Short mmCIF file of C-alpha atoms and ligand atoms in Angstrom, two decimals:
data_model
loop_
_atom_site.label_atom_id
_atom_site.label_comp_id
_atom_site.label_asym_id
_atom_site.label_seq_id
_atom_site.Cartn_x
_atom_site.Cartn_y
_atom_site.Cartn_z
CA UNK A 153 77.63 80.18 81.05
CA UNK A 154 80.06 77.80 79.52
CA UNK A 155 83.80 78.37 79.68
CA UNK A 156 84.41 77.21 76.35
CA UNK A 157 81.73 79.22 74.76
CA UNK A 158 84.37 82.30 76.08
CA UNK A 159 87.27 80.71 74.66
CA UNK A 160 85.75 80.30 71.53
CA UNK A 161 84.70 84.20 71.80
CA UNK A 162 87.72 85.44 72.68
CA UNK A 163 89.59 83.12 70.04
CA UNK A 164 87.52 84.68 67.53
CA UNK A 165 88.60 88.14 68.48
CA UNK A 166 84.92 89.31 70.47
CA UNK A 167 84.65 91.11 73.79
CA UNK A 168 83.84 89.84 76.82
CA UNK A 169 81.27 91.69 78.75
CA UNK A 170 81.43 92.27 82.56
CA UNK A 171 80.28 89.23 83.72
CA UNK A 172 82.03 87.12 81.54
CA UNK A 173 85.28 88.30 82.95
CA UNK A 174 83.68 88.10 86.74
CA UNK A 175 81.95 84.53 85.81
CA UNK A 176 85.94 83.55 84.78
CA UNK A 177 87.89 84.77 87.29
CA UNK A 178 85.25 83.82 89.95
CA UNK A 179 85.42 80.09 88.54
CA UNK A 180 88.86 80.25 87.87
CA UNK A 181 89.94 81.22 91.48
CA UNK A 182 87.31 78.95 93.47
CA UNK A 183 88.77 75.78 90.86
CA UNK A 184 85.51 75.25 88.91
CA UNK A 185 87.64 76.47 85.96
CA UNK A 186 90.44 73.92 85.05
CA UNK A 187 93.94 75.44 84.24
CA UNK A 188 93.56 73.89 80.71
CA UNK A 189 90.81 76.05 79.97
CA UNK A 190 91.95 78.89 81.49
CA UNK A 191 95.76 78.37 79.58
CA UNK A 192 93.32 78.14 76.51
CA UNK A 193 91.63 81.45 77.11
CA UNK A 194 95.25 83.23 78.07
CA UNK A 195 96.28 82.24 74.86
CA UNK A 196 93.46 84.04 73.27
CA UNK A 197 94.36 86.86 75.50
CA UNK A 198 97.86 86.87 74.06
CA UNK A 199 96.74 87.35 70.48
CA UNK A 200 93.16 89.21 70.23
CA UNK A 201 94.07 91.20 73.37
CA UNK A 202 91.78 93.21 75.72
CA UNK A 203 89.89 96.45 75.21
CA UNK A 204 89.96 99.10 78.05
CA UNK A 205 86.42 98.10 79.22
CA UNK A 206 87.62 94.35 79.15
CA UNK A 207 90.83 95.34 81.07
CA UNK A 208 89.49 97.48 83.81
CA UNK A 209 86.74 94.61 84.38
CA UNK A 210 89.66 92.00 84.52
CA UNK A 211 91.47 94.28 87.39
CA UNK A 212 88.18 94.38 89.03
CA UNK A 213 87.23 91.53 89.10
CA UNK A 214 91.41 89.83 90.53
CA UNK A 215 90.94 92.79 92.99
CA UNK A 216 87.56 90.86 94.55
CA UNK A 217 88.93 87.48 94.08
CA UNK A 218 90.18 87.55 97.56
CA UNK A 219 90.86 90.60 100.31
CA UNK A 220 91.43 94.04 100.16
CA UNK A 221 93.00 96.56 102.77
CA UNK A 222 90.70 99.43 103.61
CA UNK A 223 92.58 102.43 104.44
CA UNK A 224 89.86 104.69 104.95
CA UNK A 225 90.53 105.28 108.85
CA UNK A 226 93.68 107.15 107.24
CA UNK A 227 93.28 110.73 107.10
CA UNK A 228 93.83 112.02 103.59
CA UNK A 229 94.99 110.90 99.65
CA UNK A 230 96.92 107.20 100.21
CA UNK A 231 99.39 107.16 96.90
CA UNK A 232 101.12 104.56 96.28
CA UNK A 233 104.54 104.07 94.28
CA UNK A 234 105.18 101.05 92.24
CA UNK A 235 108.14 100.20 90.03
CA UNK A 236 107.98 97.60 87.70
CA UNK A 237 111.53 96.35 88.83
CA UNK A 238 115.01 97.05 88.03
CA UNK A 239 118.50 96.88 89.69
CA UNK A 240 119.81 98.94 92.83
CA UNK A 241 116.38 100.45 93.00
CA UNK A 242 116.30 102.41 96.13
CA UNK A 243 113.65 104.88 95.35
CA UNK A 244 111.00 103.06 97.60
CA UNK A 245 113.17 104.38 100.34
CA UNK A 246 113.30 107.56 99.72
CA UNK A 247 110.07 108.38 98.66
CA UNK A 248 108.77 106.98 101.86
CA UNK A 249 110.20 109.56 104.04
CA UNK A 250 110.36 112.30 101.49
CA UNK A 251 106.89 112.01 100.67
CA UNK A 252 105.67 112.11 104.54
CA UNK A 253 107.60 114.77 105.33
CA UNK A 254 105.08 117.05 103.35
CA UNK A 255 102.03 115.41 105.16
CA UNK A 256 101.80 112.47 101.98
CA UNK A 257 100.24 109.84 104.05
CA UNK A 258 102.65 106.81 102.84
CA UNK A 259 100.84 103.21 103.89
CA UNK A 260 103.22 100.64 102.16
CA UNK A 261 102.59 96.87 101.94
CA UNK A 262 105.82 95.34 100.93
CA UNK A 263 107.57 91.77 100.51
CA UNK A 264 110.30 90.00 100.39
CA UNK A 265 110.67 88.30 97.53
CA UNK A 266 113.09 87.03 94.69
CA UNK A 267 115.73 88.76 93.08
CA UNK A 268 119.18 90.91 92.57
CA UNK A 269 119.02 92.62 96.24
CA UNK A 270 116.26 91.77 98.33
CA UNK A 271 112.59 93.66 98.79
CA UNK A 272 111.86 96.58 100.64
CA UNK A 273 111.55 94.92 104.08
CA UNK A 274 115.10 92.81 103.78
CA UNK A 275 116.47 96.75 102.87
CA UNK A 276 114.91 98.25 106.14
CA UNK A 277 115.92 95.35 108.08
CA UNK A 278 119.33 96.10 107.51
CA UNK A 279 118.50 98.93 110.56
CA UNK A 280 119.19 96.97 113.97
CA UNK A 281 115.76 96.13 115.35
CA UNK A 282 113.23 97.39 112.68
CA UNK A 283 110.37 95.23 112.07
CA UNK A 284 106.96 94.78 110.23
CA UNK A 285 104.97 92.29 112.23
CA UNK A 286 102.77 94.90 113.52
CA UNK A 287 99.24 94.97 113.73
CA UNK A 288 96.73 96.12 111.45
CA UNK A 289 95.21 98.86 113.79
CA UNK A 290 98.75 99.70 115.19
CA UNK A 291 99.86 100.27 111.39
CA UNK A 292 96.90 102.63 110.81
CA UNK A 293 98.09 104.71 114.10
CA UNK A 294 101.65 104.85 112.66
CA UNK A 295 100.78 105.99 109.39
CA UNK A 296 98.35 108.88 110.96
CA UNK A 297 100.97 110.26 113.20
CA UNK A 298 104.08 109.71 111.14
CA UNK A 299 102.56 109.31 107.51
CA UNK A 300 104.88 106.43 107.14
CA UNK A 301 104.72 103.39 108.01
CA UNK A 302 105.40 99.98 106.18
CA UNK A 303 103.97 96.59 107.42
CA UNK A 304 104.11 92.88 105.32
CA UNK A 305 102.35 91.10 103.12
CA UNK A 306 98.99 89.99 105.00
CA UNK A 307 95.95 88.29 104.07
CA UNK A 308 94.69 86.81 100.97
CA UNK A 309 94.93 89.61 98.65
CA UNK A 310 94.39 89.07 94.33
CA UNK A 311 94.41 84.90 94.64
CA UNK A 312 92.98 85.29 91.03
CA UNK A 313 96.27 86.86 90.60
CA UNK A 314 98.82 84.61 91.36
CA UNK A 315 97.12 81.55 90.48
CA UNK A 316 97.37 82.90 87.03
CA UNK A 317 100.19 84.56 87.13
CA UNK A 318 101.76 81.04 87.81
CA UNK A 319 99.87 79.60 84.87
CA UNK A 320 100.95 82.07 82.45
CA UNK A 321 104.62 81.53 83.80
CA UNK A 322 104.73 78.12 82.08
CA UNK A 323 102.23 78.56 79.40
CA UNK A 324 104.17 81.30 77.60
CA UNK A 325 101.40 83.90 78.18
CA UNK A 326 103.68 86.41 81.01
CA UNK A 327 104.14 88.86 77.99
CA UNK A 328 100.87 90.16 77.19
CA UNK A 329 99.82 93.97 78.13
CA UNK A 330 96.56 93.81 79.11
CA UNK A 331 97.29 91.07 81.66
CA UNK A 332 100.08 92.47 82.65
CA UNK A 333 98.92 95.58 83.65
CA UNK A 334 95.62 93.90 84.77
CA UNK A 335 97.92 92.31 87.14
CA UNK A 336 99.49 94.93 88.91
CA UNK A 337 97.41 97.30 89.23
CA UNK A 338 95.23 94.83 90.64
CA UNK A 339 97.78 94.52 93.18
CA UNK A 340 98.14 97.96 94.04
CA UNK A 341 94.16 98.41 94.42
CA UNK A 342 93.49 95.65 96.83
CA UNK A 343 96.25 96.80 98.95
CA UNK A 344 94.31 100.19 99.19
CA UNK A 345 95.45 102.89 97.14
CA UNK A 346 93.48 106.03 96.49
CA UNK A 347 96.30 107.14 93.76
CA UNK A 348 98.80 105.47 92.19
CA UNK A 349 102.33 106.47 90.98
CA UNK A 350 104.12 103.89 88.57
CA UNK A 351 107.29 103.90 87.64
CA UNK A 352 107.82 101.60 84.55
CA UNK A 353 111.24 101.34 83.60
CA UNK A 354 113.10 100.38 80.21
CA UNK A 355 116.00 99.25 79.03
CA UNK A 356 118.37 95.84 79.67
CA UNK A 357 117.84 95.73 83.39
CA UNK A 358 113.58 96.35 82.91
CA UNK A 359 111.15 93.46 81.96
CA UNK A 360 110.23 95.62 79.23
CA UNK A 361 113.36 96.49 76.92
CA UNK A 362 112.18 98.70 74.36
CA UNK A 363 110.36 102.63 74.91
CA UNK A 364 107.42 101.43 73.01
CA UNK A 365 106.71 98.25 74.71
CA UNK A 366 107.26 100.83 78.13
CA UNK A 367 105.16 103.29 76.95
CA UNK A 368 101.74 100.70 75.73
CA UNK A 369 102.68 98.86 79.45
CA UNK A 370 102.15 102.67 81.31
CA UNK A 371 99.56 103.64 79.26
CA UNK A 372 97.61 100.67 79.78
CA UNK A 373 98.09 100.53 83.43
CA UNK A 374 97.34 104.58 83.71
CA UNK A 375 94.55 103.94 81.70
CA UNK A 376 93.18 101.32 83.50
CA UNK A 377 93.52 102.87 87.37
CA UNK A 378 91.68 106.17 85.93
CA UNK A 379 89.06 104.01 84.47
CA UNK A 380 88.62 102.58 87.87
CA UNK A 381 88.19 105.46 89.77
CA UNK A 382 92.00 105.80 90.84
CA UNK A 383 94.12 108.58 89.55
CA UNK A 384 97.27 107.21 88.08
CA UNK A 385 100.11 108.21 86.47
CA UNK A 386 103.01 106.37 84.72
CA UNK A 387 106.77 107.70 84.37
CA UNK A 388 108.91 105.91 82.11
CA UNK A 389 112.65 105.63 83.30
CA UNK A 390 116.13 103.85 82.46
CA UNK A 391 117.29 101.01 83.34
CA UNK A 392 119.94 100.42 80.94
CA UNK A 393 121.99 100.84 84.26
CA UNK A 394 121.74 100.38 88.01
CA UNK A 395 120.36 103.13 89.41
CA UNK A 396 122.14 105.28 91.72
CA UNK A 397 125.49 103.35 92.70
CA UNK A 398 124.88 101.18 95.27
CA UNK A 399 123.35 97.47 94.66
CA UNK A 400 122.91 95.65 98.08
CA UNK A 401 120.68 95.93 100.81
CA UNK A 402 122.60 97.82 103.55
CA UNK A 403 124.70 99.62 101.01
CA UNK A 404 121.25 101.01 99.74
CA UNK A 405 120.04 102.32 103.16
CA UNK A 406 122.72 104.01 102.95
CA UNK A 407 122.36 105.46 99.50
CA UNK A 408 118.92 106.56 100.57
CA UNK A 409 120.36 108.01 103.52
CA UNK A 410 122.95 110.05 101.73
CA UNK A 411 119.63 110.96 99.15
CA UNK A 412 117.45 112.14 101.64
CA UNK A 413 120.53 114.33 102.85
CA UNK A 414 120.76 115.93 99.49
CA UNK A 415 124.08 114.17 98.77
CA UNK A 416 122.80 111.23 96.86
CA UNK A 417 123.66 109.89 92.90
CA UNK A 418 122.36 112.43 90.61
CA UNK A 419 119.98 109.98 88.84
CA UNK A 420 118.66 108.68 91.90
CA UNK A 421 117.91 111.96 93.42
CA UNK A 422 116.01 113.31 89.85
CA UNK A 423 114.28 110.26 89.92
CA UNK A 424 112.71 110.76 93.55
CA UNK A 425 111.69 114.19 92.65
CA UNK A 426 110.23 113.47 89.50
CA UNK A 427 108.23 110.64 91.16
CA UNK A 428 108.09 112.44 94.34
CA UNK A 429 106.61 115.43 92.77
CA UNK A 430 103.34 113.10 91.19
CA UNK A 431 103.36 111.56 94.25
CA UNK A 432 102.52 115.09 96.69
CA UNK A 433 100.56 116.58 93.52
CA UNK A 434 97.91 113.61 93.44
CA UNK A 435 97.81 113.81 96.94
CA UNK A 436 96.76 117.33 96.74
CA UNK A 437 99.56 118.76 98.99
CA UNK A 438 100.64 121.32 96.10
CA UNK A 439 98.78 122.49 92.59
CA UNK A 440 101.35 122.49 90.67
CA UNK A 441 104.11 119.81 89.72
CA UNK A 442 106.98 122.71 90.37
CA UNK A 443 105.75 123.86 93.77
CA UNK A 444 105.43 119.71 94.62
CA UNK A 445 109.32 120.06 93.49
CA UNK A 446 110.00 123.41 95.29
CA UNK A 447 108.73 122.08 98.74
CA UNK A 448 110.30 118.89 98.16
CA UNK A 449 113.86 120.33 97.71
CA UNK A 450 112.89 122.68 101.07
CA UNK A 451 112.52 119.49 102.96
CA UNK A 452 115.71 117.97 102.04
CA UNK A 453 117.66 121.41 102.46
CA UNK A 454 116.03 122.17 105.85
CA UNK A 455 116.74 117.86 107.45
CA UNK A 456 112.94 117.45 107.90
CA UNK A 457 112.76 114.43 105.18
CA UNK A 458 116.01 112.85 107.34
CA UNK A 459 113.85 113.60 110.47
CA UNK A 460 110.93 111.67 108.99
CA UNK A 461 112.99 108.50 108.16
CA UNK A 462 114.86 108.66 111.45
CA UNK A 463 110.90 108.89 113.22
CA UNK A 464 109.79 105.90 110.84
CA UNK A 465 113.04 103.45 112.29
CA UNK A 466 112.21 103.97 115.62
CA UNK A 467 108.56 103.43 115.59
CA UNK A 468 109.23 100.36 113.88
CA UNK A 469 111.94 99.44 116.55
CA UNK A 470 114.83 100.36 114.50
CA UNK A 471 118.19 102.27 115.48
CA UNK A 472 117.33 106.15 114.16
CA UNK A 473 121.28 106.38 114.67
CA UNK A 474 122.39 104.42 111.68
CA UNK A 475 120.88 107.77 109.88
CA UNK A 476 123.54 109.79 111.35
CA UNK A 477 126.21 106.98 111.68
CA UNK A 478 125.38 104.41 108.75
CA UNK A 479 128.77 102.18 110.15
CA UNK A 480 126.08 101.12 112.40
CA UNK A 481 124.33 99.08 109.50
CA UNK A 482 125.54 95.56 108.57
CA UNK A 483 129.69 95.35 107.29
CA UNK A 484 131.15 93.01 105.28
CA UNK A 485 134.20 91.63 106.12
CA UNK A 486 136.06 92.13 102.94
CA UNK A 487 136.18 95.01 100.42
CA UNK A 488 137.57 94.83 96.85
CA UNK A 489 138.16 97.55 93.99
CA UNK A 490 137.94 96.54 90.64
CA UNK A 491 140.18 98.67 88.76
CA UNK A 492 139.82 99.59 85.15
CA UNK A 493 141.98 97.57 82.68
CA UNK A 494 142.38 100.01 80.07
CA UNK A 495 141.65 104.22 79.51
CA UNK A 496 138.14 104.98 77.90
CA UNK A 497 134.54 105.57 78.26
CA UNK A 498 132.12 103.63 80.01
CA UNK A 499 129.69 102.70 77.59
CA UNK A 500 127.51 99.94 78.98
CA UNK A 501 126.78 98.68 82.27
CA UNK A 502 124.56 95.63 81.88
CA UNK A 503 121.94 96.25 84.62
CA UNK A 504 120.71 92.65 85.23
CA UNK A 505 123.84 90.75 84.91
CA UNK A 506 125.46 93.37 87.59
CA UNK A 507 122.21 92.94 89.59
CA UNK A 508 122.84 88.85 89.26
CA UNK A 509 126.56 89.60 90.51
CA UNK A 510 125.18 90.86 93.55
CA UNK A 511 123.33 88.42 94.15
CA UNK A 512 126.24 85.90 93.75
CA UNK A 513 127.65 87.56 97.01
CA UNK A 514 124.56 86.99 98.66
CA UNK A 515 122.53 90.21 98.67
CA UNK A 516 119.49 88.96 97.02
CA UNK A 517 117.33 85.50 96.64
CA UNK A 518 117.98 82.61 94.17
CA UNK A 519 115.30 80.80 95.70
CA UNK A 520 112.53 81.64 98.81
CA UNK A 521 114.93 79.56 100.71
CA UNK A 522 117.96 81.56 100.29
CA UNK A 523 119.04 83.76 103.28
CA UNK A 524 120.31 87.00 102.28
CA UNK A 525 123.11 88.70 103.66
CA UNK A 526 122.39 92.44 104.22
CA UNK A 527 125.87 93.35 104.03
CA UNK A 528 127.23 92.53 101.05
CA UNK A 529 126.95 94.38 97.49
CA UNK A 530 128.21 96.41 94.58
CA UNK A 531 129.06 100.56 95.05
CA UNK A 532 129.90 101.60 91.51
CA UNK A 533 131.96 104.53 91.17
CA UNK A 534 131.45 105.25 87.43
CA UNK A 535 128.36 105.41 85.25
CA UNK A 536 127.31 105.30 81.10
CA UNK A 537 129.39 108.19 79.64
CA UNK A 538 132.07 108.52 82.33
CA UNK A 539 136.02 108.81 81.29
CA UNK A 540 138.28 106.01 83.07
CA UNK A 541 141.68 105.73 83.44
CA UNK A 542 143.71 102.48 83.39
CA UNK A 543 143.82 101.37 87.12
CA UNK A 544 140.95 103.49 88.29
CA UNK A 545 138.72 101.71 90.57
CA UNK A 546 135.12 101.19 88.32
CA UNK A 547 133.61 99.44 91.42
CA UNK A 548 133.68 98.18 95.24
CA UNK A 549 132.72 94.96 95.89
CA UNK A 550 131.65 94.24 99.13
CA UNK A 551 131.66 91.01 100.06
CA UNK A 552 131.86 88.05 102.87
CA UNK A 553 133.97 85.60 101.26
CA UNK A 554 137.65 86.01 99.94
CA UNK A 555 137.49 84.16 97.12
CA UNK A 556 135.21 85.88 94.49
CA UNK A 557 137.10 85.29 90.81
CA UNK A 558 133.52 84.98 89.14
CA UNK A 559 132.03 87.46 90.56
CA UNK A 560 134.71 90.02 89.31
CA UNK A 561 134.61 88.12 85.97
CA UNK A 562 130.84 88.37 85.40
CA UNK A 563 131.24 91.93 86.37
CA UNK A 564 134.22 92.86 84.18
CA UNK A 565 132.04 90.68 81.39
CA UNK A 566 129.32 93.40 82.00
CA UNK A 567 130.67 96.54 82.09
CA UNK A 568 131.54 97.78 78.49
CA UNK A 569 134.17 100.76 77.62
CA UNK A 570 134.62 102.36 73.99
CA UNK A 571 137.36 104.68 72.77
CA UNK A 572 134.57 107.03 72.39
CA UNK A 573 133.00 109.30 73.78
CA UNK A 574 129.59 108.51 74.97
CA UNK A 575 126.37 110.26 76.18
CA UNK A 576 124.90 109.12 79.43
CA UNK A 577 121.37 107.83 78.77
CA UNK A 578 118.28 110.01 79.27
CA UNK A 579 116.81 109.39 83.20
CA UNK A 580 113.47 110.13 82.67
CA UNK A 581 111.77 109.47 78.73
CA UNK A 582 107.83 110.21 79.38
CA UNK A 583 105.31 111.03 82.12
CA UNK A 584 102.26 110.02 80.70
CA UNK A 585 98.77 110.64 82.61
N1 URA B 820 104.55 91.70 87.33
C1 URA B 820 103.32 91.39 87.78
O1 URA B 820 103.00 91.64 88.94
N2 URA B 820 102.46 90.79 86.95
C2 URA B 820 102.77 90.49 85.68
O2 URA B 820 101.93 89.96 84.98
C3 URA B 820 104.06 90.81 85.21
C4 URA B 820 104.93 91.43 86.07
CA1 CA B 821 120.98 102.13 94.05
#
């Protein structure tokens, strides 16, 4: 087989059969296949696109480029959650103990990171002593007698992946669905999943900005997990605005905290059950999505999804007290309110530029050398559709260093009133699959 016979194919808008795609990615990830070639065949990619077959043979074939995580010595349906990224996102830690307090076996991989607020790990290592180096065999224990446990990136998993994913980066090829979606979910199936909920958000804050371009991305990625013997489903949610209030890494412990109490943001909360729900459905722990719902409401009303996270900390080392007494997490020095300057309604709150204010006080990475500092963040007290009053406080910034003038700017830059009334934006557009 000759690589640029399948450029040529693909250029002229032809499938590729099975092991085409394997004799590619196989090449490409062992360096018999030059970037230039494989920037060439991207391209193609980008314009004739992939058909299911083609896509679900692409996944495949990432997902045995390198290692995968067998789960199998854990008893019952592994589901995992993914989002496709947004700001203040704290539904990973919710889920988690929400999830395994119904018997959801919850094995997460996690990482660090760039971004707004740091990954799930930096979050959970906001809790004094909580760590992730554990072993492979003691994670496996964890997870069967808690259902949750979380351990870091190991191994060599999807190397097809993220050489290409770093090729596409600077050969304008990122935005293309079916390697996109090839992409994660080949993530997602190395690391071991028997199910797979994704949450694919859209709007300002999202990589994808528009419902449609949502909705093909979650189709395409629900598509090709059921094609490859994983159930999956896809919800599509908002991120024209941070989600929940909180945007920082202890600040969002706590917000998951508060959640898991049944005394969380209202979006935040509907988004967990919504996912949550899927999530205990394809794990076969209820038949229906409104008894999933049911039993997860009973197990925030009756403390047993606060019991799980607090048995999840301290297996991992962490203080189970902060759950009780979060002034035990990281404090920042300083706090600051940012008061309204004039009476109205909240009509925008630009999700990524408040995430990138955050992360001007220091609670996310700029670079894999930054070092993040857990206490600092954003609490928003309004949302989309709220009345202010002159003076009121629209935010609490909470921060290490006294002089922050361009932080407040950027975030007074970034939060739009009108003299109107507005509607808050719908939470949750589609669940597809
Ligand atoms: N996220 C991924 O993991 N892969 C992509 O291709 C795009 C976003
Ligand atoms: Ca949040």
């Amino acid at each position: 087989m000759r690589m640029v016979d399948l450029i040529e194919k693909k250029r002229d808008g032809k499938e590729l059969t099975s092991e085409e795609i394997q004799f590619i990615i196989e090449g490409y990830t062992n360096n018999t296949i030059p970037d230039y070639q494989m920037s060439a065949l991207t391209m193609a990619i980008y314009f004739q696109g992939m058909n299911e077959r083609e896509r679900a043979d692409l996944t495949m074939a990432m997902v045995h480029s390198g290692d995968t995580i067998d789960l199998s010595a854990i008893e019952g349906v592994k589901v995992d959650k993914h989002s496709t990224g947004g700001v203040g996102d704290t539904t990973t830690l919710v889920l988690g103990p929400l999830v395994a307090a119904l018997g959801v076996p919850v094995a997460k991989m996690s990482g660090r990171g760039l971004g707004h607020t740091g990954g799930t790990i930096d979050k959970l290592e906001a809790v004094k002593g909580f760590h992730v180096e554990i072993e492979n065999d003691e994670f496996i224990r964890l997870v069967n007698e808690n259902k949750l446990a979380v351990i870091g990136q190991s191994g060599n998993l999807t190397p097809a992946d993220k050489k290409l994913y770093a090729l596409r980066d600077v050969t304008g090829t990122v935005n293309s669905i079916p390697l996109i979606a090839s992409s994660i979910m080949s993530k997602k199936i190395a690391a071991g999943a028997d199910a797979i909920c994704l949450d694919v958000k859209t709007g300002a804050g999202a990589f994808m900005k528009t419902i449609e371009d949502s909705r093909e991305l979650a189709k395409a990625m629900v598509n090709i997990g059921n094609n490859v013997g994983r159930k999956t489903m896809a919800v599509i949610s908002d991120m024209s605005q941070p989600l929940g209030y909180a945007i920082g890494n202890a600040l969002e412990v706590k917000e998951a905290i508060d959640t898991l109490r049944g005394e969380g943001p209202d979006d935040l909360t509907e988004l967990c059950l919504t996912l949550g729900s899927h999530m205990v459905y394809l794990a076969g722990k209820a038949t229906t999505l409104e008894e999933a719902r049911e039993k997860l409401l009973e197990v925030i009303s009756n403390g047993k999804a606060l019991e799980s996270f607090k048995t999840f900390l301290q297996s991992q080392g962490g203080d189970p007290e902060v759950v009780d007494n979060p002034s035990k997490l990281p404090q920042a020095k300083y706090t600051f309110d940012l008061p309204s300057l004039e009476d109205g309604y909240i009509s925008e709150i630009i999700a990524d530029e408040i995430g990138t204010a955050a992360m001007m006080l220091g609670a996310g990475r700029a670079t894999k050398e930054s070092i993040i500092d857990l206490a600092v963040g954003i609490v928003l007290h309004k949302k989309i559709g709220d009345e202010v009053k002159k003076g009121e406080s629209l935010l609490t910034i909470y921060s290490n260093q006294e002089e922050i003038e361009d932080v407040k700017q950027k975030l007074y830059d970034n939060i739009i009133m009108s003299k109107q009334k507005v509607t808050a934006p719908i939470l949750i557009h589609e669940e597809i699959g």
